[in-house]
PDB file of C-alpha atoms and ligand atoms in Angstrom:
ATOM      1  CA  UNK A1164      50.907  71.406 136.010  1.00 48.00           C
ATOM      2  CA  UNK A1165      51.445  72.433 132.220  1.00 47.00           C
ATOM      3  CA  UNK A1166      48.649  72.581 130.168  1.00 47.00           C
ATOM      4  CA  UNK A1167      49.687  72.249 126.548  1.00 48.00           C
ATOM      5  CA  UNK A1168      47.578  72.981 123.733  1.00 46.00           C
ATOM      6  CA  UNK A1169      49.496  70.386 121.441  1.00 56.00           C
ATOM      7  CA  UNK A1170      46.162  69.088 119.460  1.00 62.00           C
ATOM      8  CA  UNK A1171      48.160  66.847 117.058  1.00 75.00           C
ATOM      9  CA  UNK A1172      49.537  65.368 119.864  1.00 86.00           C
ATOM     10  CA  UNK A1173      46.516  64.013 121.348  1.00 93.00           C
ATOM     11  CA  UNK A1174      45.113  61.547 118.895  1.00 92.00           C
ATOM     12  CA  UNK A1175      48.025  59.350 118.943  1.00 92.00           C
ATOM     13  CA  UNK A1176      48.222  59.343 122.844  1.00 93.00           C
ATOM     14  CA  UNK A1177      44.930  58.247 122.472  1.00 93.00           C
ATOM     15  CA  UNK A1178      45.334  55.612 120.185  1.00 91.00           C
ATOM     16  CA  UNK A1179      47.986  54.021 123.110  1.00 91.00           C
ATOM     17  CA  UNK A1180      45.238  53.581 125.445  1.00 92.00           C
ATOM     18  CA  UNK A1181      43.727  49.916 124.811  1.00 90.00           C
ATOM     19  CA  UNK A1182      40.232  50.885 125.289  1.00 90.00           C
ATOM     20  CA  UNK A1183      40.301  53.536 122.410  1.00 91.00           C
ATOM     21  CA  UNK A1184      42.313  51.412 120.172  1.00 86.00           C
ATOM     22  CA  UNK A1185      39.568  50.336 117.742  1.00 86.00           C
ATOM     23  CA  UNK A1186      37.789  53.733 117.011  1.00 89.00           C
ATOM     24  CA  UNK A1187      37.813  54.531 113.702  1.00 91.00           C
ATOM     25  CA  UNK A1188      39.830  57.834 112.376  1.00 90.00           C
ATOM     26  CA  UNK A1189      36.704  60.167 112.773  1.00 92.00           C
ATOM     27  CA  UNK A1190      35.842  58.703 116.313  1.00 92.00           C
ATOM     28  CA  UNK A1191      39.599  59.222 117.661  1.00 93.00           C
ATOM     29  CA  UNK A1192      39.521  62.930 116.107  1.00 92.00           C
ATOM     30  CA  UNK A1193      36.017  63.862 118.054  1.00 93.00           C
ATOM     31  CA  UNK A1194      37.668  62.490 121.213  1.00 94.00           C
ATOM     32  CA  UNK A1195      40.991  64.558 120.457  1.00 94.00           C
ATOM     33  CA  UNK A1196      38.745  67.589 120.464  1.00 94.00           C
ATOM     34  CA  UNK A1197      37.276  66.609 123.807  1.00 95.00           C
ATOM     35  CA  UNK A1198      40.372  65.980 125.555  1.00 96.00           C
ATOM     36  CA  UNK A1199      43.232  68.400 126.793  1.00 95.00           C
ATOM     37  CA  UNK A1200      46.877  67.339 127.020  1.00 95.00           C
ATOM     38  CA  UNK A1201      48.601  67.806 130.537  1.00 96.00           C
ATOM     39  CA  UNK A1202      52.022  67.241 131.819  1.00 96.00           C
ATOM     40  CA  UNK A1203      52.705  66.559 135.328  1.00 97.00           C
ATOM     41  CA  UNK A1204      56.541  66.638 137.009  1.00 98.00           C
ATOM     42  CA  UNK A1205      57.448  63.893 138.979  1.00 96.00           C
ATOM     43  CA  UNK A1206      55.766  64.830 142.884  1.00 95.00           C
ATOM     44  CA  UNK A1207      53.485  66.894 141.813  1.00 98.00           C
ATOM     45  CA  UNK A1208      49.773  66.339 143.356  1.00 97.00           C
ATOM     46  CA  UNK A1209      47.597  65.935 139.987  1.00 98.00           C
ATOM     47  CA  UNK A1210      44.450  65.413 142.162  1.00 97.00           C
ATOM     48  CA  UNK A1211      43.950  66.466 145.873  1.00 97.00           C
ATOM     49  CA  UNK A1212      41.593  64.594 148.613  1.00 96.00           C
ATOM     50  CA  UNK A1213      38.822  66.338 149.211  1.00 95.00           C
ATOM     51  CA  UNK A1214      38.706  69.135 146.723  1.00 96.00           C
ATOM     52  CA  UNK A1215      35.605  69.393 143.824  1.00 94.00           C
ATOM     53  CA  UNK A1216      36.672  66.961 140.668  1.00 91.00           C
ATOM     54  CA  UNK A1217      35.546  67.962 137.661  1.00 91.00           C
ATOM     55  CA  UNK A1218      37.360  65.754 135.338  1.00 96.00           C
ATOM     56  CA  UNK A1219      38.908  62.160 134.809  1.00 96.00           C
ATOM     57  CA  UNK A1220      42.289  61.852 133.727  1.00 97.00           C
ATOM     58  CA  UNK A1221      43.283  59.431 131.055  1.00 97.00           C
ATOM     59  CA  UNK A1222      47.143  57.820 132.094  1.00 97.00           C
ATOM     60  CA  UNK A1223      48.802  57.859 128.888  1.00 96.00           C
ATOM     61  CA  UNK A1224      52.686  57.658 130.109  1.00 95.00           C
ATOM     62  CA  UNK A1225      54.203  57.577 133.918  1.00 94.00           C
ATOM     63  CA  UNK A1226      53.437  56.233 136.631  1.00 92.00           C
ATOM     64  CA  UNK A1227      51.256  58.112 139.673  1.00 95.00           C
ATOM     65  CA  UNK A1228      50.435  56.959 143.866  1.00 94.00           C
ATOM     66  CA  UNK A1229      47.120  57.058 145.004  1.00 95.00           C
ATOM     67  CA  UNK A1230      47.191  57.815 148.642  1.00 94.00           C
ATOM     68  CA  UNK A1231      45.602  59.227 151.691  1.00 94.00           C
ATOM     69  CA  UNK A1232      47.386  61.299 154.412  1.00 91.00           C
ATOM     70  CA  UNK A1233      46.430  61.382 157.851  1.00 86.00           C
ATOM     71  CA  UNK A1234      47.147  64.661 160.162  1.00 86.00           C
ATOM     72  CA  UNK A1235      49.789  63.730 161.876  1.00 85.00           C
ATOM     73  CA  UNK A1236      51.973  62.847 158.425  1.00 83.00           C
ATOM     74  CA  UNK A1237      51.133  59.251 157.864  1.00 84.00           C
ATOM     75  CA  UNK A1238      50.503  57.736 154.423  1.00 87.00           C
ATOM     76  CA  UNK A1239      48.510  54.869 153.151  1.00 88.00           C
ATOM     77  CA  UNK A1240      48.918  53.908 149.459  1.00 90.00           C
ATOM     78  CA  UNK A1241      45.765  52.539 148.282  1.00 92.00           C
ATOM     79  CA  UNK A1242      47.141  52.011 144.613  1.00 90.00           C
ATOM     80  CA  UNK A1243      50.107  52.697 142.533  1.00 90.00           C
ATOM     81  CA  UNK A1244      48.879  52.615 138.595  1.00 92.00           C
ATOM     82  CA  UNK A1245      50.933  53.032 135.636  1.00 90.00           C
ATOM     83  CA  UNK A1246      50.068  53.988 131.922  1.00 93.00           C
ATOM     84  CA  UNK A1247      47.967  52.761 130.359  1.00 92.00           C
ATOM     85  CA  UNK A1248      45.224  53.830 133.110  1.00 93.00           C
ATOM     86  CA  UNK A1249      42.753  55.699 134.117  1.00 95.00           C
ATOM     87  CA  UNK A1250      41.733  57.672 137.329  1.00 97.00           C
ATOM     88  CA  UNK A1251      39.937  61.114 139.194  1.00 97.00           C
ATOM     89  CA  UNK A1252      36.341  58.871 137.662  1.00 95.00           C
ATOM     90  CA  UNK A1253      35.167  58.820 140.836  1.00 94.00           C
ATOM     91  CA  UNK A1254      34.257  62.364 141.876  1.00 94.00           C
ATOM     92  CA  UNK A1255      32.781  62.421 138.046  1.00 91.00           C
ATOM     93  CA  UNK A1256      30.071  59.510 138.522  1.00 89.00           C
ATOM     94  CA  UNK A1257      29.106  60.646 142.271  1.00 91.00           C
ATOM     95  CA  UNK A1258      29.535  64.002 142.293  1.00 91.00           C
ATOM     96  CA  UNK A1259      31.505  63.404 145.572  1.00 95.00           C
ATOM     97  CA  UNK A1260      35.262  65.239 146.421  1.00 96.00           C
ATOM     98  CA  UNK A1261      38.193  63.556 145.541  1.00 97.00           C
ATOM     99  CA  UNK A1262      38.487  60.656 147.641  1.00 96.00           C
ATOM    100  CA  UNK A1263      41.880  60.399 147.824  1.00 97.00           C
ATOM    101  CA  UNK A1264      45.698  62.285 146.726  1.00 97.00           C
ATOM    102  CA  UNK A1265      46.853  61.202 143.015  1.00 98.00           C
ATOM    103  CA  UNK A1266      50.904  62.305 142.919  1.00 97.00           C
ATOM    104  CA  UNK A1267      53.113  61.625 140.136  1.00 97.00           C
ATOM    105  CA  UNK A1268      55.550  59.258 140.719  1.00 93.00           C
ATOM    106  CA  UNK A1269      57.633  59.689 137.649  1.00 93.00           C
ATOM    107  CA  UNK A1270      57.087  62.424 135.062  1.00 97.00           C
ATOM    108  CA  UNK A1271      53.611  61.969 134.003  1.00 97.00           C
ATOM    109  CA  UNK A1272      51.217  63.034 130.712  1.00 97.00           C
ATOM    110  CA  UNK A1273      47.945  62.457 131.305  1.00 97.00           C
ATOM    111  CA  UNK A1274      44.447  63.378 128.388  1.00 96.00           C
ATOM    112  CA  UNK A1275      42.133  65.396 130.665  1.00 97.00           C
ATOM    113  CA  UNK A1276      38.039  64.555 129.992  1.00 96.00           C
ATOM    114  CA  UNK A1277      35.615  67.132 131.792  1.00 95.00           C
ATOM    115  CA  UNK A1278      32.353  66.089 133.023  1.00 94.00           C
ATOM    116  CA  UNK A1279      30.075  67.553 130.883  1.00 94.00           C
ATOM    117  CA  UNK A1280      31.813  65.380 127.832  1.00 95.00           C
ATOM    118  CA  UNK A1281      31.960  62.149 129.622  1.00 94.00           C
ATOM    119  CA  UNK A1282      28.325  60.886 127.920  1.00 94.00           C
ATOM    120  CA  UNK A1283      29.516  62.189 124.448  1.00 95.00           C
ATOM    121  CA  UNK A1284      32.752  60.175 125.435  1.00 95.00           C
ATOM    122  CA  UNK A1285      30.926  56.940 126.185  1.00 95.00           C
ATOM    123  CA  UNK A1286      28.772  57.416 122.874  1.00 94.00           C
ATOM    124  CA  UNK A1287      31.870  57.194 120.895  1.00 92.00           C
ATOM    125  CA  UNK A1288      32.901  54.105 122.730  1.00 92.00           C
ATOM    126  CA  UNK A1289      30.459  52.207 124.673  1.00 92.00           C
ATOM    127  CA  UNK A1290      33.265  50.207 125.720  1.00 91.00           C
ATOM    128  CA  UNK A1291      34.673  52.718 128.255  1.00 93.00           C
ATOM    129  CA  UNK A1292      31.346  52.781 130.618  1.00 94.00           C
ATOM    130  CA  UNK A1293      31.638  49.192 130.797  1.00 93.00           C
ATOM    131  CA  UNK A1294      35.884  49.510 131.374  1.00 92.00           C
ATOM    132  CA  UNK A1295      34.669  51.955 134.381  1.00 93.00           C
ATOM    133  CA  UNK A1296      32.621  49.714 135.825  1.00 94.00           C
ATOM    134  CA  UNK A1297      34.861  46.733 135.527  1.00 94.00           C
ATOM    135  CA  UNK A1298      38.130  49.264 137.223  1.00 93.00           C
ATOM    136  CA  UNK A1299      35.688  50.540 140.194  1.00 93.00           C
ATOM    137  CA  UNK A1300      34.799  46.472 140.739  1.00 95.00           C
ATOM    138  CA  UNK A1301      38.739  45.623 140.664  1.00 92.00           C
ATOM    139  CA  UNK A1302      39.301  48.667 143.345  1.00 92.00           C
ATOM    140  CA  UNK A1303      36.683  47.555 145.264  1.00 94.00           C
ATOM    141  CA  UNK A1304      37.546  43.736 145.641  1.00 94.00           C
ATOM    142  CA  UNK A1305      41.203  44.996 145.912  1.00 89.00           C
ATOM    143  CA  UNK A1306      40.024  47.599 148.900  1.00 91.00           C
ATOM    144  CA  UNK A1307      37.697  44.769 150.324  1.00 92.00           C
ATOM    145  CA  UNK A1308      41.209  42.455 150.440  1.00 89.00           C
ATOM    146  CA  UNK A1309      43.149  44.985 151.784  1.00 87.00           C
ATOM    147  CA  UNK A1310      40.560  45.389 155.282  1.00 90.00           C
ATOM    148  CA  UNK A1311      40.376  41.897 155.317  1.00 90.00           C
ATOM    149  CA  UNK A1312      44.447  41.831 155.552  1.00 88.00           C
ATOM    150  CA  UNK A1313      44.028  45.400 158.096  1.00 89.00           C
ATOM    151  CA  UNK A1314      41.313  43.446 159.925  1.00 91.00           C
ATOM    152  CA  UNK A1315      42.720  39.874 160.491  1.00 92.00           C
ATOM    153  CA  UNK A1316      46.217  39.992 159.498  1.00 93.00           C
ATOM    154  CA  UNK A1317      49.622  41.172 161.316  1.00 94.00           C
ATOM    155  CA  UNK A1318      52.239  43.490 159.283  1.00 95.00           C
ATOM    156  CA  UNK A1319      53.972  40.453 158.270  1.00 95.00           C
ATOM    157  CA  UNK A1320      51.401  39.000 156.351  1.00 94.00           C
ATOM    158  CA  UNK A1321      50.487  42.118 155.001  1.00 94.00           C
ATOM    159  CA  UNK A1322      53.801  42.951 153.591  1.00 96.00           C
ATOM    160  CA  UNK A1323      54.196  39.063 152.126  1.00 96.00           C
ATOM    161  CA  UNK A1324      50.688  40.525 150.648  1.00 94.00           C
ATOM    162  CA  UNK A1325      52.104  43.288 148.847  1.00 93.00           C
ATOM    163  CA  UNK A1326      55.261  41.775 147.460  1.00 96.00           C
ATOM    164  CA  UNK A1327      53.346  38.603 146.218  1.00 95.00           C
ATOM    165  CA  UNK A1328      50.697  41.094 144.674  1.00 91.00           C
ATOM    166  CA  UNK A1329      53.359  42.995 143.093  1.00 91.00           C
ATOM    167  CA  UNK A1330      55.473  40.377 142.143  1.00 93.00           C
ATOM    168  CA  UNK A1331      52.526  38.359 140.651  1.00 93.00           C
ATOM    169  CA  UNK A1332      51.554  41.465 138.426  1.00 87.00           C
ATOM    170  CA  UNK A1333      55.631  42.240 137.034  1.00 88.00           C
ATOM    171  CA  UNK A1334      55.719  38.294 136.242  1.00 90.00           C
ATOM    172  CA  UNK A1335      51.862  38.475 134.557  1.00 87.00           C
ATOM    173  CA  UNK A1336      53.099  41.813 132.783  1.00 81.00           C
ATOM    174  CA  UNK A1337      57.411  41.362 131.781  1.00 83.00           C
ATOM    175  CA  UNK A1338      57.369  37.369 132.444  1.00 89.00           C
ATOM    176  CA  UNK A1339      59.636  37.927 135.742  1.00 91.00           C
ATOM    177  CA  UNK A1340      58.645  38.200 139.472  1.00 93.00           C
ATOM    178  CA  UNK A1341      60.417  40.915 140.489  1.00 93.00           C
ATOM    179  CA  UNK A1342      60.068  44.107 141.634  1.00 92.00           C
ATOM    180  CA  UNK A1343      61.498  47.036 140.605  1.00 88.00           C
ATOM    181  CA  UNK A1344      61.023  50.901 141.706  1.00 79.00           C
ATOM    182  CA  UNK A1345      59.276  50.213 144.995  1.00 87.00           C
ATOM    183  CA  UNK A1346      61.407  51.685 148.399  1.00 90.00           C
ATOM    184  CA  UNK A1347      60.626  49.676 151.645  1.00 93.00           C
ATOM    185  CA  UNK A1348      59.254  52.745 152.154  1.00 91.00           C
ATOM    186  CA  UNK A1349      56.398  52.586 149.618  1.00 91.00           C
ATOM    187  CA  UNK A1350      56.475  49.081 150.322  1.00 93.00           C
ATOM    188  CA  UNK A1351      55.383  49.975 153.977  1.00 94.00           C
ATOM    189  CA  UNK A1352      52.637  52.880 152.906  1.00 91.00           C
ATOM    190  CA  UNK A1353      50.917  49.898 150.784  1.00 91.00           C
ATOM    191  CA  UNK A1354      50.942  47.199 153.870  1.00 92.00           C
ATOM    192  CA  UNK A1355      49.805  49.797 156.141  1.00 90.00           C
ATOM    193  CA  UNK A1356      52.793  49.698 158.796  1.00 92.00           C
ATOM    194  CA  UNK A1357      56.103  51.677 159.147  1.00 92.00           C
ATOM    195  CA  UNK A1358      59.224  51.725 156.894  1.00 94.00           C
ATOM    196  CA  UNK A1359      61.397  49.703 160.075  1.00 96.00           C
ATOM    197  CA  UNK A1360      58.758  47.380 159.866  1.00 96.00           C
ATOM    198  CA  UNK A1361      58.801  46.353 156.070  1.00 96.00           C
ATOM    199  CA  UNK A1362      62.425  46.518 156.311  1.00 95.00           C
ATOM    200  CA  UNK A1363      62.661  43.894 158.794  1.00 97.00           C
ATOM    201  CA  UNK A1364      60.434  41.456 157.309  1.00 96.00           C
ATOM    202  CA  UNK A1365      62.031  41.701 153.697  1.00 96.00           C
ATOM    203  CA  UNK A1366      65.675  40.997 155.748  1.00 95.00           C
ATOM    204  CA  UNK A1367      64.524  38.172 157.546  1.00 95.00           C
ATOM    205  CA  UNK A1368      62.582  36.747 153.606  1.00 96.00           C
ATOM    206  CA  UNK A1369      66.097  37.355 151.837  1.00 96.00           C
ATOM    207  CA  UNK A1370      67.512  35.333 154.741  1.00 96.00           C
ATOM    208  CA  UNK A1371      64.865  32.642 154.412  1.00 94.00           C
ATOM    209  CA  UNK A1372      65.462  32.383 150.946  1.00 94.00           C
ATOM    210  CA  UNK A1373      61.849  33.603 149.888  1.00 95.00           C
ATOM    211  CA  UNK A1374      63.708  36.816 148.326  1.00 96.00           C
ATOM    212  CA  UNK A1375      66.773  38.132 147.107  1.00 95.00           C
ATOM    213  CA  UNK A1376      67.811  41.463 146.604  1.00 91.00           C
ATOM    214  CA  UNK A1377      69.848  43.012 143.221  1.00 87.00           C
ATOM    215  CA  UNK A1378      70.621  46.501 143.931  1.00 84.00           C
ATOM    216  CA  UNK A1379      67.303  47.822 144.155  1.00 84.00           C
ATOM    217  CA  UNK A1380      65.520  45.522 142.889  1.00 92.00           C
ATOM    218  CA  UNK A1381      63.569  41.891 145.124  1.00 94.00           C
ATOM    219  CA  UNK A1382      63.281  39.223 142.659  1.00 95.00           C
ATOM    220  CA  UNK A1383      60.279  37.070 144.796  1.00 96.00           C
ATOM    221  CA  UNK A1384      60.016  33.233 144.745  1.00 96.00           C
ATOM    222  CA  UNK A1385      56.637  33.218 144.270  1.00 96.00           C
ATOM    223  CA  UNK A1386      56.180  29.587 144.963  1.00 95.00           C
ATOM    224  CA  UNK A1387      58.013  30.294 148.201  1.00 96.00           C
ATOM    225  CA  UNK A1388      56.233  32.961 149.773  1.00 96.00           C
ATOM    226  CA  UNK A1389      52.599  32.060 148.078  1.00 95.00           C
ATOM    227  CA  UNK A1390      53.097  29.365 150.465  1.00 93.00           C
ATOM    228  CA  UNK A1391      54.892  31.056 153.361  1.00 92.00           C
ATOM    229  CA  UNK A1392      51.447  33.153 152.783  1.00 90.00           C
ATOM    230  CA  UNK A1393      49.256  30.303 153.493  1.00 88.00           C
ATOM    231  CA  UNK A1394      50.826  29.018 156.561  1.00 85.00           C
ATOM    232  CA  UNK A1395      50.326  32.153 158.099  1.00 76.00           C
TER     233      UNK A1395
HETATM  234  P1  CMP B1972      38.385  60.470 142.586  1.00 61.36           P
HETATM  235  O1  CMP B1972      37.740  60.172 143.891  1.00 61.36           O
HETATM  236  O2  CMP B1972      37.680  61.341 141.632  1.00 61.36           O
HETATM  237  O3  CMP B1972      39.851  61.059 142.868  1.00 61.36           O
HETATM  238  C1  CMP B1972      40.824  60.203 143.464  1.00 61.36           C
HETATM  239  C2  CMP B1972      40.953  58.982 142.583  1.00 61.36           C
HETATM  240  O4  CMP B1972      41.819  57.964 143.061  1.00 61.36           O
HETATM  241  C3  CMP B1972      39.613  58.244 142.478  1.00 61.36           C
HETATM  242  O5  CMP B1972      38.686  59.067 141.816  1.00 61.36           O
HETATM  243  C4  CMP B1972      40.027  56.970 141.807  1.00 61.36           C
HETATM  244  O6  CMP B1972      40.239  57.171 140.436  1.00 61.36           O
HETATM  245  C5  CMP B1972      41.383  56.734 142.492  1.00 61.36           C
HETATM  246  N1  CMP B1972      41.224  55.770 143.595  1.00 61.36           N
HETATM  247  C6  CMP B1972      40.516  55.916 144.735  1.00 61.36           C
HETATM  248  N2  CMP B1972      40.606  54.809 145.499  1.00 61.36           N
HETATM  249  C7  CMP B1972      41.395  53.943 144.841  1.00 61.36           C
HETATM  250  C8  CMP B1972      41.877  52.635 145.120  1.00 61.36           C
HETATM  251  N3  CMP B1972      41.556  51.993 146.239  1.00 61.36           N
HETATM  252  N4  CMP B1972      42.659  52.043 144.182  1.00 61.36           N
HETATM  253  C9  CMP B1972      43.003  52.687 143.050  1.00 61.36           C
HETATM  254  N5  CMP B1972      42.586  53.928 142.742  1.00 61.36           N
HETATM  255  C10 CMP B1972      41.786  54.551 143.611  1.00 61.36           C
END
């Protein structure tokens, strides 16, 4: 990880992150001197399961996995997030370890806020306790959704799941359902089965009709499989 001490860097990184947007010069510059700068290669851990957190990191380019690994070499995804975001809050509020593995997908920069300046942060901008609550309530109803699809769902359905989630959130975002970046493979860590699995069920959508494939990318009829979904 490479720590770089670039200080006229960091108020403009800021100023891309929605939820700091509004602060006034002054405001941004405190922050700036709160913050350090960090860039991450692409695979790197950022944040480890289990270890002591000290700090929340502040997503300002990239994209990273949030994942747990099981002993025998098995992931679940629980989340991928992409800039502008925010994560590693967790282990700050509770005190708890890391609760899960945070990797960098892509290359990644990141603005790193220690624990001890989180109130001084929050005085600055009220807004962000209230953005932390709101993110911990979306993870939870997402998490809650997910054991309700581990619990009472087969792999098919949970895989529909994912790519209508996904899908949903590329149209909301760039005005087109399709996704782009995700392997079958991540595909699979997010629905909770295997790679051969995932595979199969996105083959036997494209021949369905529900998807289609362009090189790497599954452009989903989301009409289609919202209600493939509900016949389940
Ligand atoms: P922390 O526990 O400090 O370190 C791991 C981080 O991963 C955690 O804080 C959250 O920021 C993030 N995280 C944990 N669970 C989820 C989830 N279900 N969805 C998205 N992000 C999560």
């Amino acid at each position: 990880m490479n720590m770089t001490p670039a200080r006229g860097l960091i108020a403009p990184k800021l100023r891309t992150l929605p939820i700091f947007a509004d602060l006034d010069e002054e405001a941004i510059e405190t922050l700036a001197g709160m913050v350090t700068y960090r860039q991450v290669p692409k695979g790197a851990f950022i944040v480890t399961q289990h270890e002591r957190g000290g700090c929340m990191f502040l997503l300002v380019s990239g994209r990273v996995k949030v994942s747990l690994a099981s002993p025998d070499g098995k992931e679940l995804a629980l989340s991928y997030l992409e800039a502008p975001a925010h994560f590693g809050e967790m282990s700050l509020v509770d005190s708890e370890p890391r609760s899960a593995d945070v990797i960098a997908v892509t290359d990644v920069e990141a603005l790193v806020l220690e624990a001890k300046d989180l109130s001084a942060a929050i005085q600055l901008q009220p807004r962000l306790a209230l953005s932390l609550i709101a993110t911990l309530s979306r993870r939870l109803r997402h998490t809650i959704s997910r054991l309700e699809d581990m619990a009472f769902h087969d792999a098919t359905h949970r895989v529909m799941r994912v790519l209508l989630n996904v899908a949903t959130a590329a149209y909301e975002s760039r005005g087109v359902p399709v996704i782009a970046g995700l392997t079958h493979y991540e595909i699979a860590t997010l629905a909770g089965t295997s790679r051969e699995t995932a595979s199969r069920i996105i083959s036997s959508l494209v021949r369905e009709g529900v998807l289609a494939t362009k090189g790497r990318r599954i452009v989903v009829d989301l009409f289609r499989l919202r209600e493939r979904l509900e016949a389940e």
